[in-house]
Short mmCIF file of C-alpha atoms and ligand atoms in Angstrom, two decimals:
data_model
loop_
_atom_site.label_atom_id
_atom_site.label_comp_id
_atom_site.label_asym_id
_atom_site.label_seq_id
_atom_site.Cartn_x
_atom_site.Cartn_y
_atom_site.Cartn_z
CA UNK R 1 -21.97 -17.51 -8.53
CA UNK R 2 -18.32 -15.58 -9.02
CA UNK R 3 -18.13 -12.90 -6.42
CA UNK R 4 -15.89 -9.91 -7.60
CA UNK R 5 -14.69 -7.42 -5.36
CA UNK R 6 -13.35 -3.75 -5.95
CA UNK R 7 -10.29 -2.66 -3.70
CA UNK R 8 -9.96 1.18 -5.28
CA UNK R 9 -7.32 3.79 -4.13
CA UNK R 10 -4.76 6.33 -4.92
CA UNK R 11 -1.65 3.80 -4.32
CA UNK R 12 0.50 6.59 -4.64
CA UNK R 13 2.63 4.19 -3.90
CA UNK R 14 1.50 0.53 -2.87
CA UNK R 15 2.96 -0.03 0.39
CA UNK R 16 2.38 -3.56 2.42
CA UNK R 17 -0.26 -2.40 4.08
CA UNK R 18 -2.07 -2.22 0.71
CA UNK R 19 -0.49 -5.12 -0.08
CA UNK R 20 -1.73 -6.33 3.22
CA UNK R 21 -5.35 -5.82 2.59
CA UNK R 22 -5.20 -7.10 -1.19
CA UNK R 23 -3.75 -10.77 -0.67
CA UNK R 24 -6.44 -11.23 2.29
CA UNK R 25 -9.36 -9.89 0.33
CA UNK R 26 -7.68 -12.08 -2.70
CA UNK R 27 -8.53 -14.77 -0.38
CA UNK R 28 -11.97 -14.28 -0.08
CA UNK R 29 -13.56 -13.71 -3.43
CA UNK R 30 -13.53 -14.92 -6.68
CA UNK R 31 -11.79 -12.08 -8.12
CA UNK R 32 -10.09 -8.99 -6.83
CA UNK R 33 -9.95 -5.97 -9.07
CA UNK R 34 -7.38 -3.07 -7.72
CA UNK R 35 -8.42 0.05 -9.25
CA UNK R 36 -6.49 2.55 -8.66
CA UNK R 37 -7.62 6.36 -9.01
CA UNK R 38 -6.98 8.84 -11.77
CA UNK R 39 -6.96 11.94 -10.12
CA UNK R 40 -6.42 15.33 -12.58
CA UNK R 41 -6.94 17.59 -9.93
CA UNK R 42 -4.37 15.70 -7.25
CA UNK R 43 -1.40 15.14 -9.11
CA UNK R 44 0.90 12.33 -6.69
CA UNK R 45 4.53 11.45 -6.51
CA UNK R 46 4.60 8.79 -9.21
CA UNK R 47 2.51 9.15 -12.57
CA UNK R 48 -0.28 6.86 -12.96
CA UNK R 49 0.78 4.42 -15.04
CA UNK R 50 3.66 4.18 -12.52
CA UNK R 51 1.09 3.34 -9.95
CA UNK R 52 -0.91 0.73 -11.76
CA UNK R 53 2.51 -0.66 -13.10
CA UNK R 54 3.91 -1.09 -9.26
CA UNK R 55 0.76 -2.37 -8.56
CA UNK R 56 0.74 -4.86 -11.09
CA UNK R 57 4.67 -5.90 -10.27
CA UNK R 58 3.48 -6.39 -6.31
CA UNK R 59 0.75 -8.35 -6.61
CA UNK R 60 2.13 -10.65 -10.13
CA UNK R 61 1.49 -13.93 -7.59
CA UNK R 62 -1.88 -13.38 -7.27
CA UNK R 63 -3.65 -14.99 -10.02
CA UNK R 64 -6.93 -13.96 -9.43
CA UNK R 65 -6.04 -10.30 -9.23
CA UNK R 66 -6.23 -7.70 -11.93
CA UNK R 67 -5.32 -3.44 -11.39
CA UNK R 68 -7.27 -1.30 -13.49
CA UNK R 69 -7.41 2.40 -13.56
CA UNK R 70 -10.49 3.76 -12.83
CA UNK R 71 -11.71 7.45 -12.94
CA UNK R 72 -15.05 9.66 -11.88
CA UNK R 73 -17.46 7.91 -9.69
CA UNK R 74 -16.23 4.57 -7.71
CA UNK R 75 -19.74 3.33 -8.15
CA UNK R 76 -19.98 4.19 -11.73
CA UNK R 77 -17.00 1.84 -12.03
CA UNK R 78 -18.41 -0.78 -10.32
CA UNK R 79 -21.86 -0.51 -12.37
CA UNK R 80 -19.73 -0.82 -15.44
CA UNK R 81 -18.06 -4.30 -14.62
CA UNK R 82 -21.03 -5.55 -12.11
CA UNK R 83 -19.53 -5.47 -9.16
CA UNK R 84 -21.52 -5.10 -6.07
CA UNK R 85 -18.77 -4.99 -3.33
CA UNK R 86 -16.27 -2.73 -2.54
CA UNK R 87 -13.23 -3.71 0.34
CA UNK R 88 -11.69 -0.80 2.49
CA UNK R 89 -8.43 -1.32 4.78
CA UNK R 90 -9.54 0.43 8.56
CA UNK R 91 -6.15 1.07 10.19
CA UNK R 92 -7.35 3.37 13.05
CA UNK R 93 -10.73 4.86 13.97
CA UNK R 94 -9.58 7.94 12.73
CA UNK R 95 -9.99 6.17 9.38
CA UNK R 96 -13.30 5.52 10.28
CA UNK R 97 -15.81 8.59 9.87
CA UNK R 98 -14.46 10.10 6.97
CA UNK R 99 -14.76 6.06 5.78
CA UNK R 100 -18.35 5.46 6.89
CA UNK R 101 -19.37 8.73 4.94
CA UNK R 102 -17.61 7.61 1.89
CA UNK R 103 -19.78 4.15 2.77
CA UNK R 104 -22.96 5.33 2.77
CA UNK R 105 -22.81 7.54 0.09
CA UNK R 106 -21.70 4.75 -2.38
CA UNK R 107 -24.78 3.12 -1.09
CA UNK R 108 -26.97 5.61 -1.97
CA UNK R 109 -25.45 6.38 -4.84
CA UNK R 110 -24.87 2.82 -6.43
CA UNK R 111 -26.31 0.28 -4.33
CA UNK R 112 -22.54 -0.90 -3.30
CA UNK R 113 -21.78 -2.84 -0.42
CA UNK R 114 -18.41 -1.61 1.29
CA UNK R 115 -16.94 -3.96 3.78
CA UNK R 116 -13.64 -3.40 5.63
CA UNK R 117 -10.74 -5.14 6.98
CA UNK R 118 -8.95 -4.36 9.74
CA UNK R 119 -5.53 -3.49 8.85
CA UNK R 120 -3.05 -5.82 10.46
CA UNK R 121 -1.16 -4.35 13.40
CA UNK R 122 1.87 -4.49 12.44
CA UNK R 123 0.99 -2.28 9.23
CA UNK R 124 -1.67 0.02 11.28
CA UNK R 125 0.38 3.30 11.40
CA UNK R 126 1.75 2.99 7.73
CA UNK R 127 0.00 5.52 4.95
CA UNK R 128 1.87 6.49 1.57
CA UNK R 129 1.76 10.31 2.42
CA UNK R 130 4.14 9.04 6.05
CA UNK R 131 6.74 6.67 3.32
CA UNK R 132 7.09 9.38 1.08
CA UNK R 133 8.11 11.72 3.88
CA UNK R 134 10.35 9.26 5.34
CA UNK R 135 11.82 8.42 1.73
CA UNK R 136 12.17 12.44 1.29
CA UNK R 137 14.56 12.84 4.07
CA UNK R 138 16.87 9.68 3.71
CA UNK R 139 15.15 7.33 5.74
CA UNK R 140 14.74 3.42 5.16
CA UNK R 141 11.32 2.22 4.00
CA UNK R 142 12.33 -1.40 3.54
CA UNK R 143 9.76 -2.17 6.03
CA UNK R 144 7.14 -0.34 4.58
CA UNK R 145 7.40 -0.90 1.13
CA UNK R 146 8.11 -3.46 -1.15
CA UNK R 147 11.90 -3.60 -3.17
CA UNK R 148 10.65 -2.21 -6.00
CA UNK R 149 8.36 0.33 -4.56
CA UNK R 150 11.86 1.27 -2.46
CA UNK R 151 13.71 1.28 -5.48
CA UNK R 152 11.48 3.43 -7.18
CA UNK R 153 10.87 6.23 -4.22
CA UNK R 154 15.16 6.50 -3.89
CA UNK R 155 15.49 7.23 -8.06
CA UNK R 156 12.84 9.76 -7.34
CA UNK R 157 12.91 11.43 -4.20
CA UNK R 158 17.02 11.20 -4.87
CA UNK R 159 17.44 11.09 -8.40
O1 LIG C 1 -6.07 5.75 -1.37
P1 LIG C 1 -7.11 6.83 -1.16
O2 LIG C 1 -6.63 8.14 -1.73
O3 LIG C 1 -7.52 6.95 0.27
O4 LIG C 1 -8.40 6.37 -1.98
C1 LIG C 1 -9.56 7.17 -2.01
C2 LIG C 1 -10.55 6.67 -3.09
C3 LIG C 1 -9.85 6.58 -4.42
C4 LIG C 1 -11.03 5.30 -2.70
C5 LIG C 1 -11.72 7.67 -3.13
O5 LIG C 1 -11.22 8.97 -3.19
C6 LIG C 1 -12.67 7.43 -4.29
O6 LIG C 1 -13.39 6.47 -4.30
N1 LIG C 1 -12.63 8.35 -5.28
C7 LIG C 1 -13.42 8.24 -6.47
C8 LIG C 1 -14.47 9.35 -6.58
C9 LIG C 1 -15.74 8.95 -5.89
O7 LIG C 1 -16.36 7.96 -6.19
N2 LIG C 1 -16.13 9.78 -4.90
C10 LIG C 1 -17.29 9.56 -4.10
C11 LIG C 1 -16.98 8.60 -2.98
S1 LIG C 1 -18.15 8.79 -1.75
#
């Protein structure tokens, strides 16, 4: 049986420890859906369709990927398309709690399974909130982000 998993988040923007976390969970099931949140009350740097379309540009090699948009309940959106298993990046244990609630209550709510994967080292301290800031104030991202997520922050941030 195909085993689709659910890799949600903000991606506000995809950095390469997103990237990271996507082509290793790519590896392991059937098919990887990247859903990335519509969030009305949270308005981020880069418009959604701006998201899902960086997304999309990132992770083109990856066959058995797809980036949807999802809104309202996580497990909602995994009832909808059958999926059963959701996969979380852990880059620190302060990740962790606010992670295991976030767990448990898709559980309850949905019957979802959430399993993570440890963030590689190398890409442990990275977050988009820390590559905007850097971005904001001149400094180089090259390491954090893909070209085109780079490209993208400078027409922005320094339009
Ligand atoms: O990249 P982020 O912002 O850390 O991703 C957080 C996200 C989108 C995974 C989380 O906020 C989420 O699942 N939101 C959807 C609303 C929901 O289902 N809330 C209940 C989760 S317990």
């Amino acid at each position: 049986m195909a085993v689709t998993a659910v890799c949600p988040g903000s991606f506000d923007p995809v950095t390469y420890g997103h990237l990271d976390v996507i082509r290793r969970a790519a590896t392991r099931f059937d098919r990887l859906i990247v859903a990335c949140l519509r969030n009305e009350t949270k308005p981020g740097l880069f418009q959604l369709d701006e998201r899902v379309e960086l997304v999309r540009e990132v992770t083109a090699d990856l066959n058995n990927v797809d980036v949807e948009v999802f809104d309202g309940l996580l497990v909602d959106f995994c009832r909808d398309r059958a999926v059963g298993v959701i996969v979380k990046g852990l880059r620190a244990v302060s990740d962790f709690e606010y992670e295991l609630q976030m767990a448990q209550m898709n559980s309850r709510l949905g019957n979802v399974e959430t399993l993570f994967m440890t963030t590689s080292p190398v890409y442990s301290f990275l977050s988009s909130s820390l590559v905007k800031e850097v971005a904001r104030y001149g400094g180089d991202v090259s390491d954090f982000v893909p070209p085109a997520v780079a490209d993208h922050l400078s027409r922005r941030l320094h339009p």
